XYZ file of C-alpha atoms in Angstrom:
639
model
C -40.804 28.009 -104.311
C -40.995 24.618 -106.055
C -43.989 22.340 -105.829
C -41.884 19.881 -103.827
C -41.008 22.616 -101.343
C -44.663 23.544 -100.983
C -45.591 19.915 -100.285
C -42.909 19.615 -97.635
C -44.117 22.746 -95.877
C -47.721 21.568 -95.971
C -46.651 18.159 -94.682
C -44.697 19.722 -91.820
C -47.678 21.877 -90.846
C -50.082 18.917 -90.862
C -47.631 16.808 -88.852
C -47.469 19.517 -86.167
C -51.267 19.595 -86.015
C -51.441 15.811 -85.627
C -48.750 15.720 -82.951
C -50.465 18.508 -81.038
C -53.657 16.480 -80.903
C -51.846 13.323 -79.803
C -50.087 15.184 -76.981
C -53.265 16.944 -75.838
C -55.217 13.676 -75.940
C -52.666 11.885 -73.742
C -52.689 14.743 -71.222
C -56.500 14.738 -71.101
C -56.514 10.964 -70.530
C -54.017 11.322 -67.685
C -56.411 13.867 -66.141
C -59.233 11.316 -66.543
C -60.941 13.483 -69.170
C -61.585 10.505 -71.384
C -64.200 11.987 -73.713
C -61.932 14.938 -74.471
C -59.064 12.562 -75.117
C -61.155 10.597 -77.616
C -62.579 13.700 -79.317
C -59.076 15.044 -80.022
C -58.414 11.862 -82.024
C -61.786 11.838 -83.794
C -63.120 13.346 -87.013
C -60.801 16.341 -87.196
C -57.803 14.077 -86.697
C -59.142 11.916 -89.540
C -59.293 14.948 -91.860
C -55.766 16.040 -90.968
C -54.441 12.519 -91.376
C -56.126 12.152 -94.771
C -54.572 15.418 -95.928
C -51.183 14.404 -94.551
C -51.416 11.022 -96.293
C -52.136 12.770 -99.610
C -49.057 14.960 -99.158
C -47.040 11.964 -97.977
C -47.568 10.263 -101.342
C -45.541 13.061 -102.933
C -42.879 13.442 -100.233
C -41.863 9.878 -99.274
C -43.599 10.135 -95.888
C -45.922 7.152 -96.240
C -44.343 5.368 -93.245
C -44.794 8.439 -91.070
C -48.435 8.734 -92.111
C -48.969 5.070 -91.224
C -47.249 5.632 -87.869
C -49.503 8.606 -87.072
C -52.490 6.342 -87.719
C -51.118 3.384 -85.708
C -50.244 5.591 -82.744
C -53.691 7.184 -82.787
C -55.464 3.809 -82.877
C -53.439 2.387 -79.981
C -54.005 5.520 -77.927
C -57.755 5.323 -78.529
C -57.748 1.717 -77.296
C -55.860 2.737 -74.165
C -58.299 5.588 -73.501
C -61.248 3.185 -73.777
C -59.544 0.661 -71.460
C -58.604 3.347 -68.934
C -62.164 4.678 -68.894
C -63.549 1.175 -68.354
C -61.023 0.499 -65.602
C -61.931 3.758 -63.911
C -65.605 2.740 -63.931
C -64.700 -0.675 -62.487
C -62.706 1.009 -59.709
C -65.732 3.173 -58.831
C -67.934 0.054 -58.703
C -65.364 -1.690 -56.509
C -65.312 1.197 -54.024
C -69.100 1.106 -53.897
C -69.108 -2.664 -53.241
C -66.579 -2.211 -50.433
C -68.684 0.554 -48.945
C -71.742 -1.717 -49.095
C -69.865 -4.577 -47.404
C -70.355 -6.896 -50.385
C -67.093 -8.852 -50.128
C -67.897 -11.306 -52.932
C -68.652 -8.605 -55.470
C -65.759 -6.482 -54.248
C -63.323 -9.372 -54.706
C -64.613 -10.134 -58.222
C -64.276 -6.461 -59.186
C -60.856 -6.308 -57.570
C -59.639 -9.247 -59.650
C -60.921 -7.486 -62.767
C -58.971 -4.372 -61.764
C -55.735 -6.284 -61.178
C -55.940 -8.243 -64.428
C -56.996 -5.279 -66.598
C -54.420 -3.003 -65.005
C -51.711 -5.463 -65.971
C -52.929 -5.548 -69.578
C -53.226 -1.752 -69.673
C -49.664 -1.386 -68.405
C -48.422 -3.605 -71.223
C -50.402 -1.570 -73.795
C -48.987 1.683 -72.385
C -45.475 0.344 -72.738
C -46.166 -0.512 -76.372
C -47.662 2.937 -77.020
C -44.547 4.571 -75.565
C -42.503 2.645 -78.114
C -44.796 3.877 -80.893
C -44.228 7.458 -79.752
C -40.480 6.956 -79.862
C -40.721 5.670 -83.423
C -42.976 8.541 -84.463
C -40.655 11.091 -82.866
C -37.727 9.677 -84.843
C -39.650 9.754 -88.128
C -41.208 13.212 -87.740
C -38.592 15.084 -85.648
C -41.438 16.287 -83.423
C -41.629 16.357 -79.631
C -43.941 13.884 -77.907
C -42.639 14.352 -74.366
C -46.040 15.591 -73.088
C -47.739 12.423 -74.298
C -45.042 10.098 -72.958
C -44.847 11.890 -69.608
C -48.621 11.614 -69.255
C -48.519 7.921 -70.118
C -45.783 7.261 -67.565
C -47.688 9.180 -64.911
C -50.877 7.229 -65.636
C -48.956 3.963 -65.616
C -47.401 4.625 -62.205
C -50.722 5.712 -60.742
C -52.457 2.668 -62.172
C -49.827 0.262 -60.885
C -50.040 1.721 -57.399
C -53.840 1.592 -57.356
C -53.984 -1.984 -58.629
C -51.322 -2.997 -56.150
C -53.288 -1.475 -53.286
C -56.437 -3.324 -54.355
C -54.538 -6.597 -54.737
C -52.941 -6.223 -51.289
C -56.291 -5.511 -49.716
C -58.241 -8.317 -51.367
C -55.806 -11.081 -52.322
C -53.019 -13.257 -51.076
C -50.093 -14.118 -53.339
C -49.524 -17.796 -54.132
C -46.615 -20.111 -54.918
C -46.848 -23.019 -57.353
C -44.363 -25.756 -58.209
C -44.226 -28.318 -61.041
C -42.129 -31.476 -61.334
C -42.430 -34.147 -64.078
C -41.371 -37.681 -63.281
C -38.775 -37.320 -66.030
C -37.560 -34.296 -67.965
C -37.585 -36.135 -71.324
C -41.317 -36.489 -71.901
C -42.648 -39.266 -74.114
C -45.178 -38.475 -76.822
C -46.201 -42.141 -76.986
C -47.200 -42.549 -73.326
C -48.225 -40.290 -70.421
C -45.722 -38.903 -67.924
C -46.613 -38.278 -64.266
C -46.415 -34.630 -63.231
C -46.781 -33.352 -59.661
C -46.515 -30.143 -57.710
C -47.934 -28.057 -54.853
C -49.907 -24.820 -54.456
C -49.567 -22.720 -51.308
C -50.263 -19.215 -50.123
C -47.346 -16.828 -49.623
C -47.179 -17.815 -45.924
C -46.958 -21.533 -46.821
C -50.597 -22.407 -46.158
C -51.844 -25.125 -48.519
C -54.568 -24.190 -50.960
C -56.963 -27.063 -51.493
C -59.386 -27.824 -54.311
C -57.722 -25.361 -56.679
C -57.728 -25.872 -60.449
C -54.310 -26.479 -62.008
C -53.513 -26.733 -65.731
C -50.398 -28.636 -66.823
C -49.016 -28.770 -70.326
C -47.080 -27.263 -73.200
C -48.682 -24.240 -74.815
C -52.388 -24.856 -75.370
C -51.978 -28.630 -75.142
C -52.904 -29.049 -71.472
C -54.595 -31.331 -68.979
C -56.520 -30.162 -65.899
C -56.336 -31.416 -62.329
C -57.142 -30.159 -58.791
C -55.160 -29.827 -55.591
C -55.623 -32.068 -52.572
C -56.207 -30.855 -49.022
C -52.463 -30.394 -48.536
C -52.179 -28.364 -51.760
C -50.501 -31.101 -53.802
C -51.630 -32.197 -57.250
C -50.786 -34.938 -59.739
C -51.497 -35.288 -63.447
C -50.728 -37.650 -66.314
C -49.599 -35.686 -69.345
C -48.859 -37.009 -72.833
C -47.738 -34.221 -75.223
C -49.574 -34.497 -78.547
C -50.435 -31.144 -80.126
C -46.904 -29.837 -79.580
C -43.883 -29.104 -81.714
C -41.052 -31.657 -81.723
C -38.688 -29.033 -80.252
C -40.889 -28.080 -77.267
C -38.709 -27.191 -74.275
C -40.877 -25.950 -71.380
C -43.562 -27.589 -69.255
C -45.877 -25.127 -67.451
C -48.286 -25.414 -64.540
C -50.809 -22.595 -64.044
C -53.140 -21.731 -61.167
C -56.105 -19.550 -62.153
C -58.200 -18.748 -59.058
C -61.979 -18.571 -59.104
C -63.281 -14.974 -59.301
C -64.320 -14.959 -55.647
C -61.203 -16.718 -54.325
C -58.915 -14.593 -52.094
C -55.784 -15.552 -54.030
C -53.718 -14.260 -56.915
C -52.793 -16.488 -59.834
C -49.368 -18.088 -60.167
C -47.341 -20.029 -62.715
C -44.467 -22.519 -62.555
C -42.251 -23.660 -65.429
C -39.583 -26.353 -65.806
C -37.323 -27.338 -68.710
C -38.177 -30.515 -70.607
C -37.729 -32.214 -73.986
C -40.085 -34.424 -75.997
C -39.310 -37.662 -77.806
C -41.250 -40.293 -79.760
C -43.847 -39.968 -82.527
C -47.220 -41.578 -81.802
C -49.140 -43.179 -84.659
C -52.575 -41.822 -85.590
C -55.606 -42.846 -87.596
C -58.649 -41.090 -89.051
C -62.065 -42.669 -89.474
C -64.983 -41.130 -91.409
C -68.406 -42.091 -90.087
C -70.582 -39.961 -92.358
C -69.884 -37.940 -95.519
C -71.581 -36.280 -98.481
C -71.436 -38.546 -101.529
C -72.814 -36.274 -104.277
C -72.806 -32.496 -104.658
C -73.056 -29.666 -107.162
C -71.703 -26.128 -107.093
C -72.914 -24.295 -103.938
C -74.174 -27.525 -102.343
C -73.051 -28.232 -98.746
C -70.341 -30.845 -98.223
C -70.243 -32.372 -94.727
C -67.881 -34.925 -93.225
C -67.848 -36.284 -89.669
C -65.661 -38.834 -87.972
C -62.974 -39.197 -85.320
C -59.209 -39.205 -84.982
C -57.420 -41.743 -82.823
C -53.992 -41.933 -81.179
C -52.995 -45.561 -81.469
C -50.218 -45.348 -78.874
C -50.320 -44.332 -75.246
C -53.158 -43.869 -72.819
C -54.345 -40.360 -73.629
C -57.118 -38.864 -71.515
C -57.985 -36.286 -74.187
C -57.650 -36.022 -77.942
C -58.858 -32.442 -78.114
C -57.286 -29.897 -80.418
C -55.981 -32.201 -83.142
C -56.087 -30.268 -86.455
C -58.201 -31.996 -89.138
C -58.410 -30.849 -92.764
C -60.779 -31.599 -95.662
C -59.557 -31.652 -99.248
C -61.695 -32.074 -102.359
C -59.951 -32.941 -105.620
C -56.631 -32.058 -103.956
C -57.771 -28.601 -102.779
C -58.191 -27.839 -99.064
C -61.668 -26.483 -98.369
C -62.117 -26.757 -94.591
C -60.245 -27.215 -91.297
C -61.351 -27.900 -87.736
C -60.110 -29.384 -84.464
C -61.115 -32.548 -82.629
C -63.082 -32.511 -79.394
C -61.917 -34.261 -76.234
C -63.028 -37.676 -77.512
C -61.358 -37.126 -80.905
C -64.539 -36.520 -82.881
C -64.782 -33.855 -85.577
C -67.239 -32.345 -88.063
C -66.121 -30.582 -91.234
C -68.524 -28.350 -93.181
C -68.000 -26.459 -96.412
C -69.719 -25.507 -99.669
C -68.595 -26.974 -102.974
C -66.924 -24.223 -105.027
C -67.357 -23.735 -108.750
C -63.720 -24.532 -109.511
C -64.120 -28.224 -108.621
C -64.851 -29.835 -112.018
C -67.714 -32.241 -112.570
C -66.921 -35.933 -112.372
C -65.776 -38.560 -109.905
C -63.346 -37.349 -107.227
C -62.521 -37.936 -103.548
C -62.931 -36.322 -100.161
C -59.617 -36.531 -98.309
C -59.709 -36.132 -94.523
C -56.403 -35.954 -92.709
C -54.557 -34.802 -89.600
C -52.499 -31.672 -90.331
C -49.491 -32.703 -88.276
C -46.681 -31.119 -90.310
C -45.589 -28.956 -87.342
C -46.517 -31.444 -84.638
C -44.869 -34.461 -83.112
C -47.706 -36.723 -84.307
C -47.497 -39.067 -87.274
C -49.692 -37.839 -90.133
C -52.663 -39.922 -91.280
C -55.591 -39.554 -93.661
C -58.443 -41.393 -95.292
C -60.531 -40.853 -98.430
C -64.164 -41.341 -99.428
C -65.635 -41.011 -102.952
C -67.544 -37.919 -104.076
C -69.515 -37.402 -107.275
C -69.483 -33.803 -108.470
C -72.455 -33.122 -110.748
C -72.599 -30.220 -113.152
C -75.056 -27.410 -112.476
C -76.997 -25.895 -115.409
C -77.000 -22.143 -115.890
C -79.589 -19.781 -117.300
C -78.583 -16.834 -119.478
C -80.879 -14.129 -120.823
C -80.479 -11.161 -123.177
C -82.772 -8.350 -124.262
C -82.482 -4.950 -125.873
C -82.769 -1.898 -123.636
C -84.217 1.441 -124.700
C -81.616 4.200 -124.615
C -82.854 7.439 -126.156
C -79.551 9.200 -125.430
C -77.385 6.905 -127.576
C -78.321 6.699 -131.246
C -74.963 5.193 -132.238
C -75.270 1.997 -130.176
C -77.783 -0.687 -129.297
C -77.995 -1.391 -125.554
C -78.428 -4.984 -124.432
C -78.778 -6.450 -120.938
C -79.529 -9.735 -119.227
C -78.772 -12.001 -116.287
C -76.743 -15.127 -115.598
C -77.980 -17.433 -112.844
C -77.890 -21.046 -111.809
C -80.840 -23.241 -112.643
C -82.214 -22.403 -109.198
C -82.015 -18.659 -109.794
C -78.875 -17.925 -107.772
C -76.956 -15.020 -109.372
C -73.536 -15.760 -110.838
C -71.349 -12.722 -110.211
C -68.105 -11.699 -111.906
C -68.510 -14.129 -114.803
C -67.214 -13.195 -118.242
C -69.622 -13.376 -121.170
C -68.729 -13.294 -124.875
C -70.839 -11.384 -127.418
C -70.915 -12.421 -131.081
C -72.632 -11.245 -134.235
C -72.644 -14.190 -136.634
C -69.121 -15.610 -136.243
C -67.504 -12.337 -135.206
C -66.774 -11.542 -131.567
C -67.869 -7.975 -130.852
C -66.956 -7.792 -127.169
C -67.061 -9.253 -123.680
C -68.913 -8.173 -120.557
C -68.808 -9.220 -116.897
C -71.786 -9.834 -114.635
C -72.180 -7.755 -111.481
C -72.925 -8.911 -107.933
C -76.554 -9.632 -108.855
C -75.613 -11.665 -111.944
C -76.791 -8.873 -114.262
C -74.875 -7.365 -117.161
C -75.448 -4.497 -119.566
C -73.404 -3.291 -122.526
C -73.721 -1.666 -125.933
C -73.204 -2.872 -129.490
C -72.049 -0.469 -132.173
C -74.844 -0.149 -134.738
C -72.205 -0.086 -137.469
C -71.389 -3.730 -136.676
C -74.975 -4.873 -137.278
C -76.065 -5.913 -140.749
C -78.741 -8.076 -142.292
C -76.179 -10.886 -142.508
C -75.105 -10.376 -138.864
C -78.276 -9.339 -137.108
C -78.495 -12.042 -134.401
C -76.542 -11.327 -131.211
C -75.320 -14.412 -129.343
C -74.272 -14.051 -125.720
C -72.290 -17.012 -124.437
C -71.138 -18.146 -120.991
C -68.313 -20.663 -121.413
C -67.818 -22.362 -118.046
C -64.271 -23.642 -118.488
C -62.570 -25.319 -115.511
C -65.842 -25.358 -113.626
C -68.699 -27.617 -112.620
C -71.121 -25.104 -114.104
C -72.616 -25.803 -117.490
C -72.248 -23.249 -120.246
C -75.238 -21.422 -121.681
C -76.144 -19.096 -124.544
C -78.856 -16.573 -125.321
C -79.781 -14.891 -128.603
C -81.452 -11.621 -129.522
C -82.224 -10.146 -132.935
C -80.921 -6.604 -133.181
C -82.151 -3.795 -135.441
C -80.102 -3.517 -138.639
C -77.362 -0.933 -138.398
C -78.086 2.454 -139.875
C -74.554 2.530 -141.265
C -74.858 -0.715 -143.207
C -74.891 -0.553 -147.065
C -78.726 -0.817 -146.928
C -79.918 2.011 -144.710
C -83.291 1.940 -143.041
C -85.948 1.441 -145.751
C -88.980 3.666 -146.035
C -92.245 2.024 -147.010
C -94.639 4.602 -148.362
C -97.861 3.856 -150.212
C -96.572 0.474 -151.354
C -93.189 1.937 -152.396
C -89.900 0.748 -150.843
C -87.110 3.324 -150.961
C -83.462 2.229 -150.612
C -80.302 4.356 -150.706
C -77.596 2.222 -152.293
C -74.044 3.500 -152.715
C -75.235 7.113 -152.749
C -77.873 6.538 -155.481
C -81.607 6.512 -154.912
C -83.687 3.514 -155.934
C -87.492 3.413 -155.677
C -89.064 -0.053 -155.837
C -92.730 -0.922 -155.811
C -94.124 -3.138 -153.136
C -95.835 -6.055 -154.777
C -98.143 -7.350 -152.035
C -100.665 -6.090 -149.527
C -104.236 -4.938 -149.820
C -103.763 -2.067 -147.381
C -101.782 -0.085 -149.946
C -103.771 -1.078 -153.014
C -105.606 2.202 -153.350
C -102.545 4.277 -152.537
C -100.564 2.364 -155.178
C -103.018 3.430 -157.854
C -102.685 7.042 -156.736
C -98.865 6.814 -156.601
C -98.880 5.299 -160.102
C -99.673 8.715 -161.543
C -101.121 8.852 -165.081
C -99.992 5.371 -166.076
C -102.615 3.255 -167.864
C -104.019 -0.034 -166.785
C -101.916 -1.676 -169.460
C -98.771 -0.196 -167.989
C -99.708 -1.459 -164.516
C -100.398 -4.904 -165.820
C -97.107 -4.939 -167.654
C -95.236 -3.929 -164.512
C -96.968 -6.608 -162.507
C -96.115 -9.240 -165.133
C -92.475 -8.135 -165.110
C -92.333 -8.338 -161.341
C -93.739 -11.841 -161.400
C -91.294 -13.014 -164.038
C -88.172 -11.516 -162.497
C -89.086 -12.250 -158.876
C -88.046 -8.725 -157.701
C -89.709 -5.278 -157.628
C -89.370 -3.276 -160.780
C -87.308 -0.166 -159.944
C -88.333 3.348 -160.837
C -85.407 5.765 -161.285
C -85.685 9.332 -160.009
C -85.067 12.090 -162.567
C -82.796 15.077 -162.043
C -85.619 17.417 -161.104
C -86.951 15.174 -158.341
C -89.578 13.588 -160.584
C -90.057 9.824 -160.646
C -89.858 8.748 -164.276
C -93.192 7.270 -165.302
C -94.629 8.235 -161.952
C -95.591 11.288 -159.869
C -92.961 13.537 -158.235
C -91.240 12.616 -154.982
C -92.653 15.793 -153.467
C -96.149 14.514 -154.170
C -95.186 11.128 -152.785
C -93.883 12.812 -149.617
C -97.193 14.569 -149.127
C -99.126 11.330 -149.678
C -96.891 9.585 -147.107
C -97.620 12.356 -144.639
C -101.345 12.032 -145.352
C -100.938 8.307 -144.638
C -99.635 9.249 -141.169
C -96.003 8.256 -141.853
C -93.935 11.430 -141.166
C -90.610 9.512 -141.241
C -91.245 8.259 -144.780
C -92.473 11.715 -145.793
C -89.196 13.292 -144.641
C -87.133 10.588 -146.345
C -88.960 11.131 -149.642
C -88.600 14.885 -149.306
C -84.885 14.477 -148.716
C -84.635 12.126 -151.715
C -86.164 14.815 -153.907
C -83.707 17.410 -152.593
C -80.726 15.077 -152.970
C -81.623 14.204 -156.573
C -81.785 17.914 -157.383
C -78.672 18.907 -155.450
C -76.398 16.262 -157.010
C -77.565 16.356 -160.606
C -74.514 18.325 -161.801
C -72.004 17.004 -159.257
C -69.072 14.966 -160.561
C -68.147 13.870 -157.035
C -71.401 12.789 -155.400
C -71.282 13.040 -151.581
C -71.834 9.732 -149.803
C -73.585 10.979 -146.652
C -76.258 13.532 -145.913
C -73.846 15.704 -143.943
C -71.247 15.613 -146.712
C -73.975 16.853 -149.062
C -74.858 19.647 -146.632
C -71.223 20.728 -146.395
C -70.923 20.692 -150.202
C -74.052 22.817 -150.443
C -72.590 25.376 -148.050
C -69.291 25.655 -149.931
C -70.935 26.188 -153.327
C -74.157 27.993 -152.499
C -75.081 29.607 -149.185
C -78.647 30.253 -150.248
C -81.331 28.495 -148.239
C -78.564 27.161 -145.927
C -80.754 27.161 -142.835
C -83.496 25.257 -144.639
C -81.005 22.666 -145.910
C -79.691 22.224 -142.385
C -83.225 21.768 -141.074
C -84.019 19.236 -143.803
C -80.794 17.285 -143.183
C -81.404 17.156 -139.430
C -84.982 15.953 -139.937
C -83.802 13.307 -142.409
C -81.196 12.016 -139.911
C -83.821 11.677 -137.207
C -86.312 9.991 -139.529
C -83.723 7.506 -140.778
C -81.474 6.737 -137.829
C -83.057 7.855 -134.553
C -85.320 5.594 -132.469
C -87.971 8.343 -132.243
C -90.010 9.428 -135.272
C -90.134 13.019 -136.459
C -93.276 14.951 -135.700
C -96.019 15.575 -138.252
C -95.333 19.304 -137.940
C -91.637 18.815 -138.804
C -92.534 16.668 -141.810
C -94.999 19.260 -143.074
C -92.380 22.030 -142.645
C -89.818 20.004 -144.578
C -92.201 19.301 -147.450
C -93.049 22.993 -147.588
C -89.369 23.824 -148.126
C -88.981 21.637 -151.213
C -90.307 23.993 -153.927
C -87.689 26.629 -153.088
C -84.892 24.099 -152.436
C -85.392 22.188 -155.676
C -85.514 25.371 -157.761
C -82.775 27.408 -156.066
C -80.099 26.189 -158.445
C -82.180 25.940 -161.597
């Protein structure tokens, strides 16, 4: 069977498992076994759904996977609501049994209202099941039947509670004119009565369009009047609504009345700023307070008018006015607002409203904020090929600057970029091959373009690359050893009293006249006088490199001892070679191809030399002594 066929079979199996759990959960909920219903849609359902989603990626079933998740989530919400409603019903029965009419009525109202919401949610969940059944070709009749049963039972129970505790009400609404004016208030009246016609006095009535409402109360005969001027409404508003919401302990049910209307006119507005921030930097608070005014009409409330704050043309905050039209806008200045003189623009966002737009501006000075950048080398014993560097980028007050790009340069050459993390810290590596004596200083730069932040730089001197033309020098007994282009050069160190005695020992059998002559030559030329190594590892006019290696080891410098030992071996191994290897490993490979004798010792010497020259850790004294002990046989094996 093909891989696609396997995926389809796995997907079908997982879908059956998911549907089985959904059906069982709905049945359990209908039986008021709420914890079981939730558990069936818990962790194991999550695992199945995750597996199904993975298969769905390969079988074009992503929508079905999403539907399984949506249906599960809505069913879990219904289970939680049903469980809460069941607990409220038990509390209601207890209050009735205790004769506590006030508490019973408050609980009864909760039951009626929540039952209505739960019925609407159940209807929506039934629609989700129908969609899922179409997508998956699975049967969800058990779940839907259980939902319908629960819905009928809930409706009957809520209806019985409502009949026992509450009286239905009737509400009317009548504006003085159907074409309401937005520039002046319109009188609105109506009446609230019980179902038997009895007037309901002192009841709260809300009149308005959408959320733009005014509040009034009924008189003793149940009538009410209000003055309503539509403001926070759309120009095409078409319905005026009056709503009665009873107090929790009132023995009445809520009611609503609606009548058709239209709205005309466009009232003028104004915005006044009474207090505002005048200077800020990045991350500083920016506050603006003031009030909005409707210059036409006799409005009782100016609540809910949308007010926006823009800085340098970019919206940063939005709020709504209170009943008296006042507002307060608060935000924090973002980095992207450049330093300099700009404006705070406060305006009414009336694009979708019948109101005339208005705005005002106040000046704002945006000051730049300095930044602090650091860099340092980091020890990394596991990476000999790179130099690790790290640092932080913060504001001048120490706040970390996250997700900022930094540029790394050696001299004038860019060697990479790195981004700061959530704490403002960064860490990266520099290839040692890119570091030379001419490009040894690393510069890390933060260029704050399009920002009110100031740029900053940090520098760090890096160790010279081991792959540069001048490899790591070895200073031994006043002698500086450099490998240049594959050849070995030994130069005397001219200064320093510490090595004075060792220099005389390293000078071999040379006379005082010879030493004086060398010193005079060094002074005249301004550079050390080189001593060339002979083919047999001897330093012409000086003692052998093997002896020098031992002296270096005696001077407690095992790295230099190994380097000198390797220099003696290399001089011997390449004396007859027409094609001189450039690296220590190339020399080792050449040795193996031409002469397998002492191969293990050559490998050990080469490895020790690499550590002494390139690794951050020195070789041990024992290793250096072992290497020096190998030299007599290695430098005579091809004699």
